[in-house]
mmCIF file of C-alpha atoms and ligand atoms in Angstrom:
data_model
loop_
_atom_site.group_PDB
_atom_site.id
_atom_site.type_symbol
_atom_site.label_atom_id
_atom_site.label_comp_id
_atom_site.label_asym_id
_atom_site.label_seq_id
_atom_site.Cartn_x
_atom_site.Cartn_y
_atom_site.Cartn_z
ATOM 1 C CA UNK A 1 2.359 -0.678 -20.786
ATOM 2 C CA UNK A 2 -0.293 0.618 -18.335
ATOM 3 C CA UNK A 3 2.502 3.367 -17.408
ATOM 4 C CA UNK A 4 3.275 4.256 -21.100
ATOM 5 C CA UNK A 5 -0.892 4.565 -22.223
ATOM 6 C CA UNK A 6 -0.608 7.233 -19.200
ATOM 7 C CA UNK A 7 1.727 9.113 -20.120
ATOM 8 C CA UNK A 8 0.283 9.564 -23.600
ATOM 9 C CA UNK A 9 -2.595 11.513 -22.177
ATOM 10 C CA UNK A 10 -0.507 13.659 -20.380
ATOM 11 C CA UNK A 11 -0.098 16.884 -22.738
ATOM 12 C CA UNK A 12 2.007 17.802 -25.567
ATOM 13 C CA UNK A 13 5.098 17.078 -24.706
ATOM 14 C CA UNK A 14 4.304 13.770 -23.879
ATOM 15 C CA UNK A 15 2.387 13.252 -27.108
ATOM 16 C CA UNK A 16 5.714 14.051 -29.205
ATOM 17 C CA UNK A 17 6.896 11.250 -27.097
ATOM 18 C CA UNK A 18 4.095 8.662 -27.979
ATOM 19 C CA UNK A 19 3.553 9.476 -31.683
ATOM 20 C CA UNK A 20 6.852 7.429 -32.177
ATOM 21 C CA UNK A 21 5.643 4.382 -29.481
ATOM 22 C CA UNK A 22 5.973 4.329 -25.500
ATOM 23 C CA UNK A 23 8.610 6.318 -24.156
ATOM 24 C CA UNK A 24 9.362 6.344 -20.783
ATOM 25 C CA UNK A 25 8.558 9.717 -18.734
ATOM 26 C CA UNK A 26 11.006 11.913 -18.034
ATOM 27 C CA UNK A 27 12.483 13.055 -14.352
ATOM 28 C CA UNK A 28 12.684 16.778 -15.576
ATOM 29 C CA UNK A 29 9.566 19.033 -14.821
ATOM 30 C CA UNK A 30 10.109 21.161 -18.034
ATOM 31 C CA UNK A 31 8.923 17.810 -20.354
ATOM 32 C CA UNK A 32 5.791 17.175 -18.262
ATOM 33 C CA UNK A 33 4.401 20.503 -18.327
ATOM 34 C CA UNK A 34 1.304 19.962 -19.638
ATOM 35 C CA UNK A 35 1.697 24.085 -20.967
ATOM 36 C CA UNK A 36 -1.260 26.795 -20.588
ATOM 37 C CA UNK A 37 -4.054 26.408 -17.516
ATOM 38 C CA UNK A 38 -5.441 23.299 -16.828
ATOM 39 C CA UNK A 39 -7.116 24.514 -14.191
ATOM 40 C CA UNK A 40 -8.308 22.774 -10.821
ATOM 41 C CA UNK A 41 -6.192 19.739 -9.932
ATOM 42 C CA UNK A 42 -3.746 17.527 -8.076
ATOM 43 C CA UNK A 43 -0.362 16.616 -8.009
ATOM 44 C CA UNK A 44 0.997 13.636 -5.492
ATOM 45 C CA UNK A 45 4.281 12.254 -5.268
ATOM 46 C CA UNK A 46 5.512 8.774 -3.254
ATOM 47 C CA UNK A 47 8.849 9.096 -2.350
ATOM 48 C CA UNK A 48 11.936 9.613 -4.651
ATOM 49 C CA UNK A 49 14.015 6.967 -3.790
ATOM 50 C CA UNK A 50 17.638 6.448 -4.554
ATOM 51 C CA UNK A 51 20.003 6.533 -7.438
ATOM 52 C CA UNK A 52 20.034 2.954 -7.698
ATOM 53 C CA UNK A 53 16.854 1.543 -9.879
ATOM 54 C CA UNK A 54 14.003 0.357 -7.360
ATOM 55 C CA UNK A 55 14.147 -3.521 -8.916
ATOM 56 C CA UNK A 56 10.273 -3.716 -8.007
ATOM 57 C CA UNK A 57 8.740 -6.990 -9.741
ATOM 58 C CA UNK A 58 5.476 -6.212 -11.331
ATOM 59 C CA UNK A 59 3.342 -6.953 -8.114
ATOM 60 C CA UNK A 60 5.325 -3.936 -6.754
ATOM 61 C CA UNK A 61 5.231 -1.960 -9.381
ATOM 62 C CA UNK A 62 0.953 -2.348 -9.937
ATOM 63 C CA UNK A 63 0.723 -1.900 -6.425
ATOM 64 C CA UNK A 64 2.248 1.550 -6.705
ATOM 65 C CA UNK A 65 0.255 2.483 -9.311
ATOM 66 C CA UNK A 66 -3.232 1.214 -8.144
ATOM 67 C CA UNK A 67 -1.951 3.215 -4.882
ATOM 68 C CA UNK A 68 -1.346 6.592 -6.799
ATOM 69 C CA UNK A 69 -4.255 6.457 -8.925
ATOM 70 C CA UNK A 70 -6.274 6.211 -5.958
ATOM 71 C CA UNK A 71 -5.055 8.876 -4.052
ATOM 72 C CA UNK A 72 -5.378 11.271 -6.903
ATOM 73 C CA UNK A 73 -9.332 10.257 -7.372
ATOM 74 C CA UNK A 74 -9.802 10.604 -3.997
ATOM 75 C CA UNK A 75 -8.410 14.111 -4.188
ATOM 76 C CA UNK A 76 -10.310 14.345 -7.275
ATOM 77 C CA UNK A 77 -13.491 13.089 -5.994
ATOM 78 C CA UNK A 78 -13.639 16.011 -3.072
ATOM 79 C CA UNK A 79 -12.615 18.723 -5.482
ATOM 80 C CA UNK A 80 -14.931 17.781 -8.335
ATOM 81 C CA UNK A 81 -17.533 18.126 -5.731
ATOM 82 C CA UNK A 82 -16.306 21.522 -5.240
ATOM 83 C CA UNK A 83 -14.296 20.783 -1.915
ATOM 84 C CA UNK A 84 -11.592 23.048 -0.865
ATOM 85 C CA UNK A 85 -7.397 21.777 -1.804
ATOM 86 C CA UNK A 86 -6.715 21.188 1.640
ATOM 87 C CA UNK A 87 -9.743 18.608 2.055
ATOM 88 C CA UNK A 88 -8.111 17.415 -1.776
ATOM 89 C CA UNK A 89 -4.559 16.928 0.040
ATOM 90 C CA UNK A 90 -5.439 15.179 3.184
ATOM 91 C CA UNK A 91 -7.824 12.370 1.627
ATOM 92 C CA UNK A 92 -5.076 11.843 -0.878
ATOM 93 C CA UNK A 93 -2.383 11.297 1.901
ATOM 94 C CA UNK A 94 -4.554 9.809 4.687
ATOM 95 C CA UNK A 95 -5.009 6.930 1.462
ATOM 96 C CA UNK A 96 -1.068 6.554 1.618
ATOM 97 C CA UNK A 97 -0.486 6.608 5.070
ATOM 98 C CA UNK A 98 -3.013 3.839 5.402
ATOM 99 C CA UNK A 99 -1.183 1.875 2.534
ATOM 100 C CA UNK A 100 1.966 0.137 4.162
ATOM 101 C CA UNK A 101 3.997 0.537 0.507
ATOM 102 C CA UNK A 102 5.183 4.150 1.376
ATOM 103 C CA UNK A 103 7.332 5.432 4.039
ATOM 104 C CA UNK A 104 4.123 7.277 5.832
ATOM 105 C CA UNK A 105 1.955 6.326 8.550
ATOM 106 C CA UNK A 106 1.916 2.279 8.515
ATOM 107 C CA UNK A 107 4.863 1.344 6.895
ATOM 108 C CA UNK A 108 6.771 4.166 7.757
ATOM 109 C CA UNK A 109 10.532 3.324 8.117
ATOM 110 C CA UNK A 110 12.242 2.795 11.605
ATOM 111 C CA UNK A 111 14.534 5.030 13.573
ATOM 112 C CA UNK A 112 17.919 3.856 14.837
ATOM 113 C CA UNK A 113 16.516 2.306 17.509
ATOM 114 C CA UNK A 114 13.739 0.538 15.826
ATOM 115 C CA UNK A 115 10.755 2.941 16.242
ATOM 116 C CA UNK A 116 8.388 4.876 13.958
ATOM 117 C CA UNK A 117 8.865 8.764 14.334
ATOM 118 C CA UNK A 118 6.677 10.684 12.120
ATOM 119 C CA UNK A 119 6.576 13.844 10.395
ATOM 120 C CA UNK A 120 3.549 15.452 8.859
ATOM 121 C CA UNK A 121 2.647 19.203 7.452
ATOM 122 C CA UNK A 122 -0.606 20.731 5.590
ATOM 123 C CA UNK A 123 -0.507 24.021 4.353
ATOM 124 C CA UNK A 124 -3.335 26.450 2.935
ATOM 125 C CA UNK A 125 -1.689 28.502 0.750
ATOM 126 C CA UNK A 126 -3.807 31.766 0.561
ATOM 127 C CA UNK A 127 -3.914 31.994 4.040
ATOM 128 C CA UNK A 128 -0.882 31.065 5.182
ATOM 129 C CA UNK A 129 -2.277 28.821 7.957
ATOM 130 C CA UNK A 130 0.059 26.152 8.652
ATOM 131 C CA UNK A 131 -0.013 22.962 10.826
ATOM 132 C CA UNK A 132 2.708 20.340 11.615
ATOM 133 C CA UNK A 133 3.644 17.693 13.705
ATOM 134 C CA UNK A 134 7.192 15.411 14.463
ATOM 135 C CA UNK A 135 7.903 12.720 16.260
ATOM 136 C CA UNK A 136 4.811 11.510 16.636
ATOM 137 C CA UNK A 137 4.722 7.744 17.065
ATOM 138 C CA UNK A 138 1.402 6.747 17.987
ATOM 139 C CA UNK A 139 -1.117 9.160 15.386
ATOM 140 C CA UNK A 140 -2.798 6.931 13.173
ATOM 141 C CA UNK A 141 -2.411 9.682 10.446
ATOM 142 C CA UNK A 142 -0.328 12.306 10.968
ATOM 143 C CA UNK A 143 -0.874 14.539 8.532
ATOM 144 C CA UNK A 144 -4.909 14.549 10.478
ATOM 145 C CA UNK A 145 -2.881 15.759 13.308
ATOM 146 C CA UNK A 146 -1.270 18.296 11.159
ATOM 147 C CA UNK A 147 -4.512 19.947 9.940
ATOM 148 C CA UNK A 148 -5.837 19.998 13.585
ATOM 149 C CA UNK A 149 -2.619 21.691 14.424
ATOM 150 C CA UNK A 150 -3.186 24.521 12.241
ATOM 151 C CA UNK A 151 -7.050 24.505 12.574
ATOM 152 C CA UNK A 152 -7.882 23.986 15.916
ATOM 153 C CA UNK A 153 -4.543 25.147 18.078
ATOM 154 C CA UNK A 154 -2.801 28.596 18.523
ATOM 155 C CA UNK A 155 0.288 26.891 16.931
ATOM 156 C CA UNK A 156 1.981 25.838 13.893
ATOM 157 C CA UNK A 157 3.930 23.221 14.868
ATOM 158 C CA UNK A 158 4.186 20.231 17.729
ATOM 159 C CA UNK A 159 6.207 17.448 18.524
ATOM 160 C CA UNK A 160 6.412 14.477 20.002
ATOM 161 C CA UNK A 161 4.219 13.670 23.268
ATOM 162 C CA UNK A 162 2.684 17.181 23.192
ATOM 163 C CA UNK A 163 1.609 16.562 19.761
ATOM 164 C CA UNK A 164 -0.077 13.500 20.778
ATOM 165 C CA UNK A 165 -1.481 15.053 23.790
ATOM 166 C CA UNK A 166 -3.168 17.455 21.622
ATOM 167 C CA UNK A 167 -4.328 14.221 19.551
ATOM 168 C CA UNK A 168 -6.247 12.796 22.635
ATOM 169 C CA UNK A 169 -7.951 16.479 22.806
ATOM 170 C CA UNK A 170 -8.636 16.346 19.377
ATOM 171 C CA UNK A 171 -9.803 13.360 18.810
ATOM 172 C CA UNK A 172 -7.577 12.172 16.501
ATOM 173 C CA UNK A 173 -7.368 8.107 16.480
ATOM 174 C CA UNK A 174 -4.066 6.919 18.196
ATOM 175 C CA UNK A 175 -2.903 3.550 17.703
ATOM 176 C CA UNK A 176 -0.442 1.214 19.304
ATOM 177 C CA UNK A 177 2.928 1.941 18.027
ATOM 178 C CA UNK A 178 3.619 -2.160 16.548
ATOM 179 C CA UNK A 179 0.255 -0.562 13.812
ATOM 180 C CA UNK A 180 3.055 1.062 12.101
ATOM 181 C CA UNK A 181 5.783 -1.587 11.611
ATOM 182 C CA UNK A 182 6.432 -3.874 8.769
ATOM 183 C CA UNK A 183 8.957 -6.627 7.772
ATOM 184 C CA UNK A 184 10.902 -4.345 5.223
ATOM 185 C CA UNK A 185 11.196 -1.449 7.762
ATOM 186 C CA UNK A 186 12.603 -3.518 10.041
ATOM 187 C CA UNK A 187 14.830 -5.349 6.745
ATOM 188 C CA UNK A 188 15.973 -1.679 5.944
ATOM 189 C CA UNK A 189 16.675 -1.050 9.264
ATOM 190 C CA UNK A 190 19.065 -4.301 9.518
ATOM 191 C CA UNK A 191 20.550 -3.465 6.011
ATOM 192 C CA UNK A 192 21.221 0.567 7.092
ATOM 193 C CA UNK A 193 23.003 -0.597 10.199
ATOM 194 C CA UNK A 194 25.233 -3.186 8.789
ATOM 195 C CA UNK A 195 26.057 -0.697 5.895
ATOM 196 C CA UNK A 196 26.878 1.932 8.958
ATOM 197 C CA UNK A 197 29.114 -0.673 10.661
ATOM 198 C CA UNK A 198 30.783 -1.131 7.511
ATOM 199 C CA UNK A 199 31.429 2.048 7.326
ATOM 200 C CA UNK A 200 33.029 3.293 10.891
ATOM 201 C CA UNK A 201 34.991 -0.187 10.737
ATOM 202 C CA UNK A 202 36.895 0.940 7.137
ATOM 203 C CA UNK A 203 37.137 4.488 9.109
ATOM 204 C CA UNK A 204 38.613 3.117 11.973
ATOM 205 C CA UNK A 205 41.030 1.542 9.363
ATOM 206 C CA UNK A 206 41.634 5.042 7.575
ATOM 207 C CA UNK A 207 41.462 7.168 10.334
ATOM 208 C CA UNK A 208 41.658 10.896 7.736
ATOM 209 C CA UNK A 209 38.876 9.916 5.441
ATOM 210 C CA UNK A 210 36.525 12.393 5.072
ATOM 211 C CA UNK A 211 33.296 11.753 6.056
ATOM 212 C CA UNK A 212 30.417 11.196 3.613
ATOM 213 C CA UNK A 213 28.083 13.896 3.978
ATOM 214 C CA UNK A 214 25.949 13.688 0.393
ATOM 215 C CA UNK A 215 22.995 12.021 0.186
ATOM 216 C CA UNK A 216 23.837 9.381 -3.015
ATOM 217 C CA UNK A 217 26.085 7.621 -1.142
ATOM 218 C CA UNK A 218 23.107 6.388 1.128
ATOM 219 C CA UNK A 219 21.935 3.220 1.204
ATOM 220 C CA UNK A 220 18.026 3.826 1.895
ATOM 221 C CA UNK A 221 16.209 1.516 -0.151
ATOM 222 C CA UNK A 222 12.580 1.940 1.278
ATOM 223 C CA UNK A 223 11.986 5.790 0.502
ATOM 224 C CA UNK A 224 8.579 6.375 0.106
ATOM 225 C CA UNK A 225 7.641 10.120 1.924
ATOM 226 C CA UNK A 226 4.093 11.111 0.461
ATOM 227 C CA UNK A 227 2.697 14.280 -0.889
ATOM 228 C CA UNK A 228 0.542 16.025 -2.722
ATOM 229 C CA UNK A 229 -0.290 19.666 -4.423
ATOM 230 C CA UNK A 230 -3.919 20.304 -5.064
ATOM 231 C CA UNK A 231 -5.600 23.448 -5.938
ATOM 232 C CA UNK A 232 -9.514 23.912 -6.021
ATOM 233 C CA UNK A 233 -11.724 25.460 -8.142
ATOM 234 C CA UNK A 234 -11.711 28.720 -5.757
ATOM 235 C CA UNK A 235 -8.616 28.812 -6.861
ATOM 236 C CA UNK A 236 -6.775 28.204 -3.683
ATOM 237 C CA UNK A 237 -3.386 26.158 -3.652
ATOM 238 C CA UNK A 238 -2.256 24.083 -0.387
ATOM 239 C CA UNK A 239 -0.014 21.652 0.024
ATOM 240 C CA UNK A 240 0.440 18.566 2.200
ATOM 241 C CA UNK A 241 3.647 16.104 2.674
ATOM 242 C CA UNK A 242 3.889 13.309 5.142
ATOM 243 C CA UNK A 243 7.060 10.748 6.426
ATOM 244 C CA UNK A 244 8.463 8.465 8.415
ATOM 245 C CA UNK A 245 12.276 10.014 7.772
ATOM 246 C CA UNK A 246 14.990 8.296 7.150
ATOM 247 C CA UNK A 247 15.903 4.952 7.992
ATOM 248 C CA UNK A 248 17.980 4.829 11.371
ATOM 249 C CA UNK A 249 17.586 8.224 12.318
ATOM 250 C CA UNK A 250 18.706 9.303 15.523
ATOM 251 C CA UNK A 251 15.637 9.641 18.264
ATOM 252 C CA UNK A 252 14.503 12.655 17.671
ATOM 253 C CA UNK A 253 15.146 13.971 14.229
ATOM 254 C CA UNK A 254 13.228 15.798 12.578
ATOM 255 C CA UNK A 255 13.644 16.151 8.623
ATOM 256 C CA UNK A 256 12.233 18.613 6.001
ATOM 257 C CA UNK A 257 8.887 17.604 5.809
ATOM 258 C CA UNK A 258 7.082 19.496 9.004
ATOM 259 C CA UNK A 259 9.620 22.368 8.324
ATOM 260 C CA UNK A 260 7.715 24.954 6.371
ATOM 261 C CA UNK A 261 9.579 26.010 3.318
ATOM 262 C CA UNK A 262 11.552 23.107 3.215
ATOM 263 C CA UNK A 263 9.461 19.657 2.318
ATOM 264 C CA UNK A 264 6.504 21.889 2.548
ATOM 265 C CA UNK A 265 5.196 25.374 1.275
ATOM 266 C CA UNK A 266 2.562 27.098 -0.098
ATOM 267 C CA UNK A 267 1.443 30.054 -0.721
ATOM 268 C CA UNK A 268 -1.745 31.756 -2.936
ATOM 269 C CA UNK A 269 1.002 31.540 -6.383
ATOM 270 C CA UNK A 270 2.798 28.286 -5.760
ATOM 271 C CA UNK A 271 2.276 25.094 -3.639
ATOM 272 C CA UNK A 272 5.398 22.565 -3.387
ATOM 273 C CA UNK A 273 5.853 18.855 -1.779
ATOM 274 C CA UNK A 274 9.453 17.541 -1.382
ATOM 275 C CA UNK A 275 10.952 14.401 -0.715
ATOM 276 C CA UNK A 276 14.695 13.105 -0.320
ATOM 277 C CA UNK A 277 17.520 14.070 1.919
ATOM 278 C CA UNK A 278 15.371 16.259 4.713
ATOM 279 C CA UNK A 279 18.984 17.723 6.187
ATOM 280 C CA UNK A 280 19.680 19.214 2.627
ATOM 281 C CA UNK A 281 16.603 19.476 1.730
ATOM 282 C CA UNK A 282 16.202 22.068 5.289
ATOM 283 C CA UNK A 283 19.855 23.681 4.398
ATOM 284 C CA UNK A 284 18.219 25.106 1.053
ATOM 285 C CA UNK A 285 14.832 26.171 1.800
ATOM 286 C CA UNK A 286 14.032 24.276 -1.015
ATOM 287 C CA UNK A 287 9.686 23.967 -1.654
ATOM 288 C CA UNK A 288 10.273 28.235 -0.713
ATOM 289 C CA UNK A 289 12.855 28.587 -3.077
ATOM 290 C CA UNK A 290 10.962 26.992 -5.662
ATOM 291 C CA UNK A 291 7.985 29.255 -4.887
ATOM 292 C CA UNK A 292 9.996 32.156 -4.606
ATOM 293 C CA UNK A 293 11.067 31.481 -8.134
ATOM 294 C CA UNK A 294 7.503 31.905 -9.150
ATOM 295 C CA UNK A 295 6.750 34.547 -7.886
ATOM 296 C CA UNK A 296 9.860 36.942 -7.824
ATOM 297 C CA UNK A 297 12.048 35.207 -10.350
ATOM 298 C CA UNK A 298 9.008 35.217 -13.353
ATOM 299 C CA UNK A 299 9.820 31.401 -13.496
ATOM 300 C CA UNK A 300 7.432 28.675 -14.149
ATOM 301 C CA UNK A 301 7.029 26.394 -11.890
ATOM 302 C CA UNK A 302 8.420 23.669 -13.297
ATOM 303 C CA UNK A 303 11.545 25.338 -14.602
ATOM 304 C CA UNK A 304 11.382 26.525 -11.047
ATOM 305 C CA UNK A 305 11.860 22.772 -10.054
ATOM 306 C CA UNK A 306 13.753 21.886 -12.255
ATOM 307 C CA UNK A 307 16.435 24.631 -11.382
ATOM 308 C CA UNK A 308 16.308 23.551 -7.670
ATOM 309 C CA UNK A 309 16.717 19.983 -8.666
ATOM 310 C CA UNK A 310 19.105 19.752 -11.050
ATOM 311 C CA UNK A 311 21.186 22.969 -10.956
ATOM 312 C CA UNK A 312 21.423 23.016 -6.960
ATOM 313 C CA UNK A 313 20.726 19.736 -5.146
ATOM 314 C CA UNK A 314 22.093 17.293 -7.910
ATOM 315 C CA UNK A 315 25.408 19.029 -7.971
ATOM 316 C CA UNK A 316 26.169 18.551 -4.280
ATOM 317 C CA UNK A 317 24.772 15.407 -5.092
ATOM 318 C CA UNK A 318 21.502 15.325 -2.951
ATOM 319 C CA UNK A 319 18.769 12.971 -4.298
ATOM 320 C CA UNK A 320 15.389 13.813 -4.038
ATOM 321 C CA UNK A 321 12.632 15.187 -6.041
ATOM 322 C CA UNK A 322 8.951 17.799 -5.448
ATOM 323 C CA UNK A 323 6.156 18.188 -6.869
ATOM 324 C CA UNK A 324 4.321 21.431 -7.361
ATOM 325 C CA UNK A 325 1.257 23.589 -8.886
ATOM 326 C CA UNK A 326 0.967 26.927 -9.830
ATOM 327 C CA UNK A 327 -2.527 28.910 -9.358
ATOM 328 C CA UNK A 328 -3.366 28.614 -12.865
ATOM 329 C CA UNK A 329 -2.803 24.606 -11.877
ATOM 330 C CA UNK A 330 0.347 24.232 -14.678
ATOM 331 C CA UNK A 331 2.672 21.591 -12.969
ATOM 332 C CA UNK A 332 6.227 20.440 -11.657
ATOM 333 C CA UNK A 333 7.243 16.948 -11.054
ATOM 334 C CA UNK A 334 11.328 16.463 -10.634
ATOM 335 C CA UNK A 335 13.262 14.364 -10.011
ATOM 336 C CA UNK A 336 17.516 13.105 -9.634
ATOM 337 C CA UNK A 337 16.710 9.245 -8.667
ATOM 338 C CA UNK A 338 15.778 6.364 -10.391
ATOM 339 C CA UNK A 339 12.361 6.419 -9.485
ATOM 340 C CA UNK A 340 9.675 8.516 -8.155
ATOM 341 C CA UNK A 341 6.105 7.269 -7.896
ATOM 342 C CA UNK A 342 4.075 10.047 -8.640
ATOM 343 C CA UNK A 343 0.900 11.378 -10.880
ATOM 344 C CA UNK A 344 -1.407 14.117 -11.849
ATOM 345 C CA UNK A 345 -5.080 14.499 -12.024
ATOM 346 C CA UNK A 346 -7.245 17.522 -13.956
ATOM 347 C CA UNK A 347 -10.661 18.242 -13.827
ATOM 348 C CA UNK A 348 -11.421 15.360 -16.673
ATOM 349 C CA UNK A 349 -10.819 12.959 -13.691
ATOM 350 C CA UNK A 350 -8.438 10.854 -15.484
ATOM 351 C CA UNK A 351 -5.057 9.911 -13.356
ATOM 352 C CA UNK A 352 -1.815 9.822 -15.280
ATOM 353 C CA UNK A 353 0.743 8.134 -13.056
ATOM 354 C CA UNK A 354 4.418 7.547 -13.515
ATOM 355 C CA UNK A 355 7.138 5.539 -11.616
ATOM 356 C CA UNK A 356 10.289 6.034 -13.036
ATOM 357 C CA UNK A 357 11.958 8.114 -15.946
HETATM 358 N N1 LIG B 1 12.453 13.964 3.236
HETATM 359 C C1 LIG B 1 12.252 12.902 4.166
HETATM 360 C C2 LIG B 1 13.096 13.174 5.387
HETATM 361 O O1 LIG B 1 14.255 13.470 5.242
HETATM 362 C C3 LIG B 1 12.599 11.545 3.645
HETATM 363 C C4 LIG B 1 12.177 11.247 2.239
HETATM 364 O O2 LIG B 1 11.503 12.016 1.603
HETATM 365 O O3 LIG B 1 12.538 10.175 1.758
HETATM 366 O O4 LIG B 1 12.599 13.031 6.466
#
């Protein structure tokens, strides 16, 4: 009901929608755009989840929405005030990290050998100036260490104990590793590995079967990467995205999200934040190609999106889904899964948040 009321403020394709009673939102970018500049805002995204409907009971389901809308006026609050998009991005992320519902900082999911890696990336979009960390598993808030990365160091991106080194010189708050675990990323973990045993025992049986590369055949049920788009009232876009991975990961991995122009990008026209299957999500460049479609192709951004989404990735099929603002802060929000927690807030300070279709 609360979702529905939302949506309704949304713009004018949504209003079509609601003069004939609550429908739900849709996955494609195209519907949502709420059409000519709307000026200063933020867009945030919690993970994109599978193809197979998230079943949350209504506890889960408020608790991703009180979790969204609070992100989005925390970004709000700092941009209202004037405060620059990158400032906008990292309070609305540092507020998801810290919230053990999304796969991001505590709650993050577990590798294959039942620790938290993490990813994190914050881009300024004019500029250019990038930062990004992987691996990381004792940063309290990656994407902190991600800023400092690009603001404070000669580099763009660090891994692993270097990254945290750079942490203790930065003074960015480390925590004991156990912070970050929870009962359902260790549940996920247990579920991912019997579904893997499954899997090489009916290969051993059937020795020539191909192996499944696409990501909808997946069982990862506790998707949850967080992001967010926000551009100021300078007028300068950035972009910030931030992840635990994928459940039983190899040590070591590193996904999409701290690979710039893949979960990641912005630029002074377009600002992207991905989430889904990081390999494919790496293999086709995708937050760049979006942006690339804004600025080279003459696309909108959210036909930009939607092109990626559905025309490219779904095909293959690759779940996942981004979310995106242009300068004139017109929107994207797509999606191929079942669900994608996710919401937009304008300069009237009012969050609109969705969770599924
Ligand atoms: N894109 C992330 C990764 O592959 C995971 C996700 O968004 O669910 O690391």
């Amino acid at each position: 009901m609360r979702t529905a009321m939302l949506v309704c403020l949304l713009g004018s394709a949504a209003l079509a929608a609601c003069a004939t009673g609550p429908a739900p939102a849709p996955a494609s970018s195209a519907a949502q755009d709420p059409g000519p500049r709307v000026e200063w805002g933020l867009v945030i995204h919690g993970g994109a989840g599978s193809r197979t409907p998230p079943g949350w009971n209504a506890e889960q389901r408020a608790a991703r929405e009180a979790a969204v809308a609070g992100a989005l006026r925390a970004g709000h609050a700092v941009l209202a005030a004037g405060g620059s998009s990158l400032d906008a991005v990292q309070a609305a992320i540092v507020l998801l990290e810290d919230d053990s519902t999304f796969n991001a900082g505590r709650g993050a999911v577990l590798n294959a050998e039942g620790r938290n890696e993490l990813d994190a990336a914050i881009m300024d979009g004019p500029a250019l100036r990038v930062g990004a960390v992987a691996g990381v598993q004792r940063v309290k808030n990656p994407i902190l260490l991600a800023r400092a990365v690009m603001e404070r160091s000669e580099h763009v991106m660090m891994i692993g104990d270097g990254a945290e080194q750079f942490a203790r010189l930065a003074d960015i708050e480390l925590v004991d590793p156990a912070y970050f675990r929870t009962q359902a990323a260790v549940n996920d973990l247990e579920r991912e590995k019997a579904s893997e045993r499954r899997k090489r025992d009916s290969a051993a049986a059937a020795p020539r079967a191909p192996p499944e590369e696409s990501s909808a055949a997946r069982i990862n049920s506790h998707y949850g990467t967080v992001g967010a788009v926000a551009l100021d009232r300078q007028g300068r876009l950035a972009a910030g995205t931030s992840t635990g991975g994928r459940t039983n990961k190899r040590y070591g991995r590193v996904g999409d999200v701290p690979i710039i122009g893949a979960g990641t990008y912005a630029n002074a026209d377009c600002g992207i934040s991905a989430t889904g299957h990081g390999e494919w999500f790496i293999r086709y460049t995708v937050a760049r190609d979006i942006c690339v479609g804004v600025q080279y192709r003459g696309q909108t951004i959210a036909a930009a999106a939607d092109s990626m989404m559905f025309r490219v990735l779904d095909p293959i099929p690759v779940d996942g889904g981004v979310v995106g603002m242009d300068r004139q802060g017109r929107i994207a929000m797509a999606f191929n899964t079942a669900s994608m927690p996710r919401g937009y807030i304008g300069p009237d300070g009012a969050p609109k948040v969705w969770l599924t279709r």
